[in-house]
Coordinates of C-alpha atoms in Angstrom, one line a residue:
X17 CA 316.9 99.6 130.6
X18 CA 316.9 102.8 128.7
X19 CA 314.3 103.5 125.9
X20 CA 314.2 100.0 125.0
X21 CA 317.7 99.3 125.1
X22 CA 319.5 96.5 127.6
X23 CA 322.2 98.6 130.0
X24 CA 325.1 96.7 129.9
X25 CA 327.3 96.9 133.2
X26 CA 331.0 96.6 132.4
X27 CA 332.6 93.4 134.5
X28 CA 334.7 93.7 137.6
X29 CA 338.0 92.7 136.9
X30 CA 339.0 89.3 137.8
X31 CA 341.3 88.9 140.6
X32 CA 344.0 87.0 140.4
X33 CA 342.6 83.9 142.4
X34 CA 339.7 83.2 139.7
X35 CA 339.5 79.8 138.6
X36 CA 340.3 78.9 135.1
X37 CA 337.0 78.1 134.8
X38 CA 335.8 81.6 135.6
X39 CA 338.0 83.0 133.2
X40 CA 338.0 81.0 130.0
X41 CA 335.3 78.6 128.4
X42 CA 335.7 75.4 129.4
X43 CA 334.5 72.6 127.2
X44 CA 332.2 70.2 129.3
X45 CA 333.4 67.0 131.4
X46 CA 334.2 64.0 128.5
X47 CA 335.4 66.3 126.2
X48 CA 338.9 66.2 126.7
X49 CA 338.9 62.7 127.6
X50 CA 338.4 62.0 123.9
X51 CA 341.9 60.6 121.7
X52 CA 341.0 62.5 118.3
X53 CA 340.9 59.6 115.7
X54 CA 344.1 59.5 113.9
X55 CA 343.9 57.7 110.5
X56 CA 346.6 55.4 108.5
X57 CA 349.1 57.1 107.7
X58 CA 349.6 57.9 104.1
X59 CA 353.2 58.2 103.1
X60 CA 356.7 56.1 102.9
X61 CA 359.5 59.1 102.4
X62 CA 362.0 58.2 100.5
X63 CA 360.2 55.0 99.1
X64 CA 360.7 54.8 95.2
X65 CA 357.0 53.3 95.0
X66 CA 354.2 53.5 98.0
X67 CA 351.4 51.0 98.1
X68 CA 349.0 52.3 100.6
X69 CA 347.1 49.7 102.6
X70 CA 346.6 51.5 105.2
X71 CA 342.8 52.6 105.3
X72 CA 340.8 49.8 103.2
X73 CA 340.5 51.8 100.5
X74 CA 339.2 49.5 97.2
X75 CA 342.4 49.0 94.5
X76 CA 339.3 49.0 91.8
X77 CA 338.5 52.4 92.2
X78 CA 334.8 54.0 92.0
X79 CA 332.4 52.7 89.9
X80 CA 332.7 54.3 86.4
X81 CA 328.7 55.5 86.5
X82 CA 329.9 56.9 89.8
X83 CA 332.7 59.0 87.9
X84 CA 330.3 60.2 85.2
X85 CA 327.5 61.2 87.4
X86 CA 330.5 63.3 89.4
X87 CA 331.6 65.1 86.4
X88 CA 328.0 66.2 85.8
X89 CA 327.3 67.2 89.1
X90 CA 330.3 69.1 88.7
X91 CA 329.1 71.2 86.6
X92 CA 326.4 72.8 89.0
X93 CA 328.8 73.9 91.8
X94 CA 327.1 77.3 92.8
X95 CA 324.0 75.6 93.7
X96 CA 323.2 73.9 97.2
X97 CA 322.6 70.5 97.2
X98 CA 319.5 69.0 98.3
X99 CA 319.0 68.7 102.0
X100 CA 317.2 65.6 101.9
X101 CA 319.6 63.5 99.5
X102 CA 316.4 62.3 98.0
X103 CA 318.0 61.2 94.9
X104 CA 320.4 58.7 96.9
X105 CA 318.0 57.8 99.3
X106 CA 315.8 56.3 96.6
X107 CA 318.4 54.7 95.3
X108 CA 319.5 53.0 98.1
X109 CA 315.6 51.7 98.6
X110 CA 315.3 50.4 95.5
X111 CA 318.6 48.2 96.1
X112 CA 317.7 46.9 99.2
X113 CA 313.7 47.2 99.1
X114 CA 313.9 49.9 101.7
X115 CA 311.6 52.8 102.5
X116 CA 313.4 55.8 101.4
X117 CA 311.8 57.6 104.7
X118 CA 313.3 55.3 106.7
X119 CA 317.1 56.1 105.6
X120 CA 319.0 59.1 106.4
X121 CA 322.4 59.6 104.6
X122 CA 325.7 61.4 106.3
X123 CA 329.2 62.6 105.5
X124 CA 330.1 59.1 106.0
X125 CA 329.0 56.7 108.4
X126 CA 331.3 58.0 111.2
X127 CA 328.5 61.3 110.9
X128 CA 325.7 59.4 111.8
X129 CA 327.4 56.8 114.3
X130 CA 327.6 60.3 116.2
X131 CA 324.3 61.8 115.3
X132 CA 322.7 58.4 117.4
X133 CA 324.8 59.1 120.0
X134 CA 323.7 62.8 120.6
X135 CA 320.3 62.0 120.1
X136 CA 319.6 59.1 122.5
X137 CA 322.9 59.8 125.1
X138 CA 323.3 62.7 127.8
X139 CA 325.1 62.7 130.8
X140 CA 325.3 59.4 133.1
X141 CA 324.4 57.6 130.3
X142 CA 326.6 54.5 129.2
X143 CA 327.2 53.2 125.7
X144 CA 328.5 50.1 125.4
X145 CA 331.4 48.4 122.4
X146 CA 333.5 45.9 122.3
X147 CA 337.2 45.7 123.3
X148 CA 338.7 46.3 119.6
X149 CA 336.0 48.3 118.7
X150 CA 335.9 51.4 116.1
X151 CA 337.3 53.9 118.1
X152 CA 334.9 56.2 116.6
X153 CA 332.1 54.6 119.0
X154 CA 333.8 55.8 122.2
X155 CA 334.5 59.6 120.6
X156 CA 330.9 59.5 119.8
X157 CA 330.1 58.7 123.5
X158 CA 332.3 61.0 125.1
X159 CA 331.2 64.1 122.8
X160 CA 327.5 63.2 123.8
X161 CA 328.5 63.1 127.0
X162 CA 327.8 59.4 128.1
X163 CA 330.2 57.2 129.7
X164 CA 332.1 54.4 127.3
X165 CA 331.4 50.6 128.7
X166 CA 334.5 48.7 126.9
X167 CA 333.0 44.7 127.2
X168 CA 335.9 42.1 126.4
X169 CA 336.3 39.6 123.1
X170 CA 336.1 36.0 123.0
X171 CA 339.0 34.8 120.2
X172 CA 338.9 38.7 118.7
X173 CA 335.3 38.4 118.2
X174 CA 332.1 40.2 120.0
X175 CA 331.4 38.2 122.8
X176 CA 327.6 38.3 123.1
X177 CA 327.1 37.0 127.0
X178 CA 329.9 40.0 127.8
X179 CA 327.9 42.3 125.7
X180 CA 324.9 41.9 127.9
X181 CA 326.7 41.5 131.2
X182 CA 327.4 45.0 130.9
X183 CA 323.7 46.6 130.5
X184 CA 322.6 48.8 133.7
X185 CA 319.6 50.6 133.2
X186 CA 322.1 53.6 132.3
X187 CA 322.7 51.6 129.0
X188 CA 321.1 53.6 126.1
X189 CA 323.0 52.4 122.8
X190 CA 325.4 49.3 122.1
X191 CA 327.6 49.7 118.9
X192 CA 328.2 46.2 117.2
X193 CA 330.7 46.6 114.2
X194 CA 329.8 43.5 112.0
X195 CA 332.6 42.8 110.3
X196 CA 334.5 44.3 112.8
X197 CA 337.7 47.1 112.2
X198 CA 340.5 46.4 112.9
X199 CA 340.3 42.6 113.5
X200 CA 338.0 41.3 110.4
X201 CA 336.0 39.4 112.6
X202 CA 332.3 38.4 112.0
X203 CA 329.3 37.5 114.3
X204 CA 327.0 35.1 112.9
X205 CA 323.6 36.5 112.9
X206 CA 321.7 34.2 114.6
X207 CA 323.8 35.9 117.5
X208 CA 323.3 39.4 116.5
X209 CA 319.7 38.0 117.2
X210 CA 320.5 36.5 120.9
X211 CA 321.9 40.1 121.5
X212 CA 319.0 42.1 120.0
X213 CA 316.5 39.7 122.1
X214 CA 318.4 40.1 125.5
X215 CA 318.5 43.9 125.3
X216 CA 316.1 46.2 127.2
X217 CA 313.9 47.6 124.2
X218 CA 314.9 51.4 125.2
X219 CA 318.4 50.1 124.5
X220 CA 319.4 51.3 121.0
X221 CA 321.7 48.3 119.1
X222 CA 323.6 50.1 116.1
X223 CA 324.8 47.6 113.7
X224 CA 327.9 49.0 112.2
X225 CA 328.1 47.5 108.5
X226 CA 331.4 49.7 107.1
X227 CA 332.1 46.4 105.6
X228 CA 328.7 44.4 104.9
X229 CA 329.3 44.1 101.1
X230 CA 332.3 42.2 101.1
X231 CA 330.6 39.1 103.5
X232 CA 329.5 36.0 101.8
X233 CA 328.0 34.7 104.7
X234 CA 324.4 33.6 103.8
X235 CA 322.7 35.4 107.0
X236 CA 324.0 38.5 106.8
X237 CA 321.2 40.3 104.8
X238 CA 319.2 39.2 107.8
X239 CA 320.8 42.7 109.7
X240 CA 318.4 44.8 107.4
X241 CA 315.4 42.6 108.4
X242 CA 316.4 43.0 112.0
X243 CA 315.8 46.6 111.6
X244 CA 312.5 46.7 109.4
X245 CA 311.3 44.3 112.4
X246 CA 312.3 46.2 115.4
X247 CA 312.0 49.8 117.1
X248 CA 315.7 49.8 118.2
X249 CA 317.5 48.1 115.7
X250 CA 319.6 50.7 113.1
X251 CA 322.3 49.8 110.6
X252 CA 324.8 52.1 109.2
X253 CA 326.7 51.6 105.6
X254 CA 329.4 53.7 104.0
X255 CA 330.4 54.1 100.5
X256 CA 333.8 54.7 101.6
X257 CA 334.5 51.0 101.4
X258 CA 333.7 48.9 98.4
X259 CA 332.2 51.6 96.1
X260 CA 335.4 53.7 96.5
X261 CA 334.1 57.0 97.2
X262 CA 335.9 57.5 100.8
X263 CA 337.0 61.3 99.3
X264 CA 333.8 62.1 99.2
X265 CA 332.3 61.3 102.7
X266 CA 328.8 59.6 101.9
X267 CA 327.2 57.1 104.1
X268 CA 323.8 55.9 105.4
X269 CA 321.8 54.4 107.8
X270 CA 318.2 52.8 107.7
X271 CA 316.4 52.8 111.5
X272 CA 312.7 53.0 112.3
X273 CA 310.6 56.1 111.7
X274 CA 311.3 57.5 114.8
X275 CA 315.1 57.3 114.8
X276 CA 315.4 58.6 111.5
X277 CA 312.8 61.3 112.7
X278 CA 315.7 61.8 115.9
X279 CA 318.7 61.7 113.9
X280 CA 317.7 64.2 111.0
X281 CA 316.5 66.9 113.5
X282 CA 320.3 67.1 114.4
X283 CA 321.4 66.4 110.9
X284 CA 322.4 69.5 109.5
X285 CA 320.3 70.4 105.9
X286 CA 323.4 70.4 103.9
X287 CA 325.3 67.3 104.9
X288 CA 325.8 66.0 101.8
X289 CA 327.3 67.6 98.3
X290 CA 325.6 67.3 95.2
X291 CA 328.3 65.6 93.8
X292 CA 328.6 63.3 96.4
X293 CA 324.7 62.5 96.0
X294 CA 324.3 61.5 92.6
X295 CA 328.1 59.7 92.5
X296 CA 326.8 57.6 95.1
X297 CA 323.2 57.0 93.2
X298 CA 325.4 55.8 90.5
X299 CA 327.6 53.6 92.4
X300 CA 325.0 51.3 94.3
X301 CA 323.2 51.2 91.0
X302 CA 326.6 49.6 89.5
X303 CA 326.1 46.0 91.3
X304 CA 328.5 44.5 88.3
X305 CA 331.2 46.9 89.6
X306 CA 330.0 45.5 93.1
X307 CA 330.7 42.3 92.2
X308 CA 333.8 42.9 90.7
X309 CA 335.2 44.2 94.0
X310 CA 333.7 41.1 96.0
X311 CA 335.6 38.7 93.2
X312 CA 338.8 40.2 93.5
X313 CA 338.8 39.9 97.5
X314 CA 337.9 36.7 97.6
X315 CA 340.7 35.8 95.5
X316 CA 343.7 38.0 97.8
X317 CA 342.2 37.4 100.6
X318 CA 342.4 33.8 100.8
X319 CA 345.7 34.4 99.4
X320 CA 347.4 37.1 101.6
X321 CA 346.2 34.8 104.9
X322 CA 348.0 31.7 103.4
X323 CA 351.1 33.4 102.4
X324 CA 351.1 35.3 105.7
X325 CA 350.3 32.6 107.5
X326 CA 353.0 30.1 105.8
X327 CA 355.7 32.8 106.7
X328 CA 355.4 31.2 110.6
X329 CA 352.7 34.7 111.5
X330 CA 349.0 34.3 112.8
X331 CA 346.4 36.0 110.5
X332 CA 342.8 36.8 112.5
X333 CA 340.3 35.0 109.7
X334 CA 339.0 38.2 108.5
X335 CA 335.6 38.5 106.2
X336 CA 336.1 42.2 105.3
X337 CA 338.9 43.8 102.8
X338 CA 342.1 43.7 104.8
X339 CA 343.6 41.1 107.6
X340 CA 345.0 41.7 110.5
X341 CA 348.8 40.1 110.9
X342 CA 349.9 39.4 114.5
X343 CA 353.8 39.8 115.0
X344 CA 356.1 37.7 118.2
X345 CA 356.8 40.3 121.2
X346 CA 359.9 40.2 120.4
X347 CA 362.8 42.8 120.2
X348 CA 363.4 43.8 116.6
X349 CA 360.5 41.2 115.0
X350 CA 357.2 43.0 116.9
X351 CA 354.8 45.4 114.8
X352 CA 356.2 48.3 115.3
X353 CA 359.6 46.8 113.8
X354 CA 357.8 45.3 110.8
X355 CA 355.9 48.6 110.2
X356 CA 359.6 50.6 109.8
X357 CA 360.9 48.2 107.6
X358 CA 357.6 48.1 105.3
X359 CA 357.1 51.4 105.2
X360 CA 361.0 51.5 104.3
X361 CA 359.9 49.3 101.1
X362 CA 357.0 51.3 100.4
X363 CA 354.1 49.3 101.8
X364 CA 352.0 51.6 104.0
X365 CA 350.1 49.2 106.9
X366 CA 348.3 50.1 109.6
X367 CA 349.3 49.8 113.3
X368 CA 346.8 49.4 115.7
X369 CA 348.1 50.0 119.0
X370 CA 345.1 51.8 120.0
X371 CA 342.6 49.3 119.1
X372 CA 344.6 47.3 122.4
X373 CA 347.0 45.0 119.8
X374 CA 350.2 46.6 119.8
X375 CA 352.1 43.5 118.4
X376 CA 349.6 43.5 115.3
X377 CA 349.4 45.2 111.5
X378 CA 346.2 45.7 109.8
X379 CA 346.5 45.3 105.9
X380 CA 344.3 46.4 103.5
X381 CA 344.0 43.9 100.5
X382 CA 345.1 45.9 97.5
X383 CA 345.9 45.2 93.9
X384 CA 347.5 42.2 93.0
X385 CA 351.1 44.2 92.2
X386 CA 350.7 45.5 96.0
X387 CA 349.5 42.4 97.9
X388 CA 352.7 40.6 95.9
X389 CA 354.6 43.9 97.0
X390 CA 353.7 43.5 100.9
X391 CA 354.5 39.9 100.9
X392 CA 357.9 40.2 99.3
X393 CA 358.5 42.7 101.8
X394 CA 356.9 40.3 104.7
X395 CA 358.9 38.0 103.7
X396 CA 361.9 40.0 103.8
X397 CA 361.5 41.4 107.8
X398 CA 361.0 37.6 108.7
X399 CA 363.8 36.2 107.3
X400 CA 365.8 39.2 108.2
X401 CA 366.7 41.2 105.1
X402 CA 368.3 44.2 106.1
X403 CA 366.2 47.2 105.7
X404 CA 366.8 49.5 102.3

């Protein structure tokens, strides 16, 4: 060192026998084990008219509070919003009777399904899902560098006794989507409880609720005392769902103290916009618009399973927006046969091959011109139509 300054000594040259490791950056072991997400598709070319039902998007739109607040906001574009999302957070405690100190918002609830997993998961570490599990829990895994333990279903449902067959003291977190994505499947809570009550309490259970809103079940508001009760009990929503505001990434989650501590040490100051923040202060404030949404699945619901079902298909009962629609493994009537010839007519579903059901569609209840859309067309590829 000369004078204060760090002598840098130029690098031998590599010989031609270096490892690629020794001569590139190499991202750490689990990272390119991960399948990137890939979402539903979008598109039908050539389709005169696309219905998308591909992503369980609400056919009722945001919340018109929601709208106005985001044309305000809009307004104020040059300034950064604020780090804490106080103005959401509040809102979201004085819907649910929450402690705004003990929720921590995201860009969507995918955000801070990975922000658990980096803060409680390193190497050797297990977390633990279930067979059709959001594939976002076993990204979330792999990028923190823990190992993903894939537990089977009982009837397309979380199969509790499996669930807890499959803790080893390398268990850290257990993901528990309830409704669960893709299948529409829900666990009553009084055995969320059995699961909570078997787990080791350094064992963090993450109660996915993407699709809470839309249950009618009378124990389901139960998850949020689960949490206020507990000190490893979180639950993440989104208001990508049933407040229809999926473009602009907001989600939350409310945890104890500590995990919130955890989670907004990683959190980055600026997650959220400041459009996205008040639209979403808006939109749970909005419960009539809420409630509007809730009607109008109940009603296509019920009806998309019993047309489906009368066409000679199985529907999974489903409690959440969509259903899933289970095709014969058979050559030119499987999934991936019914998903041309849909798409062919416009209707954009969802295959879920990756989820493990390759001879199933996921279908996002829509408006009533699509779900009479996607049935026509259903009805067509059953009884053989020739495609368009």
């Amino acid at each position: 060192m000369l004078d204060g300054v760090l002598a840098i000594t130029p690098a031998r040259s590599m010989s031609s026998s270096a490892s690629p490791a020794s001569i590139r950056p190499v991202p750490r072991p689990g990272v390119l084990a991960i399948e990137a997400y890939v979402p539903g598709k979008s598109g039908a070319p050539g389709a005169h008219k696309v219905h998308k039902l591909s992503s369980n998007e609400t056919p009722l739109g945001p919340s018109p509070l929601a709208l106005e607040a985001l044309r305000e906001a809009s307004a104020k574009l040059e300034l950064y919003p604020d780090g804490t999302s106080a103005r959401l957070r509040e809102a979201i405690g004085r819907r649910y009777g929450l402690d705004p100190a003990r929720i921590v918002c995201g860009a969507g609830s995918d955000e801070l399904l990975s922000f658990l997993a980096y803060a409680y998961m390193g190497p050797g570490d297990e977390g633990i899902f279930c067979a059709h599990g959001f594939l976002v829990y076993r990204i979330a895994i792999l990028a923190a560098g823990g190992t993903p333990v894939v537990v089977p279903e009982r009837d397309l449902t979380a199969d509790v006794d499996a669930m807890l067959a499959a803790v080893t003291p390398r268990t850290k977190i257990v993901y528990l989507a309830n409704p669960n994505n893709p299948t529409g499947t829900y666990l009553p809570f009084d055995e969320v409880r059995r699961l909570h009550a078997g787990l080791p309490p350094h064992v963090l259970l993450v109660l996915d609720g993407a699709y809470a809103e839309y249950v009618r079940a009378n124990d389901y508001s139960a998850g949020l005392d689960l949490v206020l009760e507990s000190q490893n009990v979180v639950m993440t929503r989104t208001f990508s769902k049933i407040h229809g505001l999926a473009s602009l990434r907001i989600g939350w989650m409310v945890a104890p103290a500590e995990v919130a501590d955890a989670v907004n040490r990683i959190r980055g100051p600026f997650n959220l916009s400041g459009p996205g923040i008040a639209a979403g202060a808006a939109a749970i404030a909005d419960e009539a618009h809420v409630a509007a949404a809730v009607a109008h699945n109940d009603t296509w619901l019920a009806w998309m399973t019993r047309k489906v079902t009368a066409l000679g298909l199985t529907v999974t009962p489903s409690v959440a927006n969509f259903v899933l629609v289970h095709f014969p493994d058979e050559a030119g009537r499987g999934a991936a046969e019914a998903d041309a010839f849909l798409t062919a007519h416009g209707i954009i579903a969802r295959r879920v091959s990756s989820y493990g059901l390759p001879q199933a569609l996921r279908v996002t209840v829509g408006s009533e011109e699509a779900n009479r859309a996607f049935l026509a067309a259903l009805t067509d590829f059953v009884e053989g139509a020739p495609r368009a």
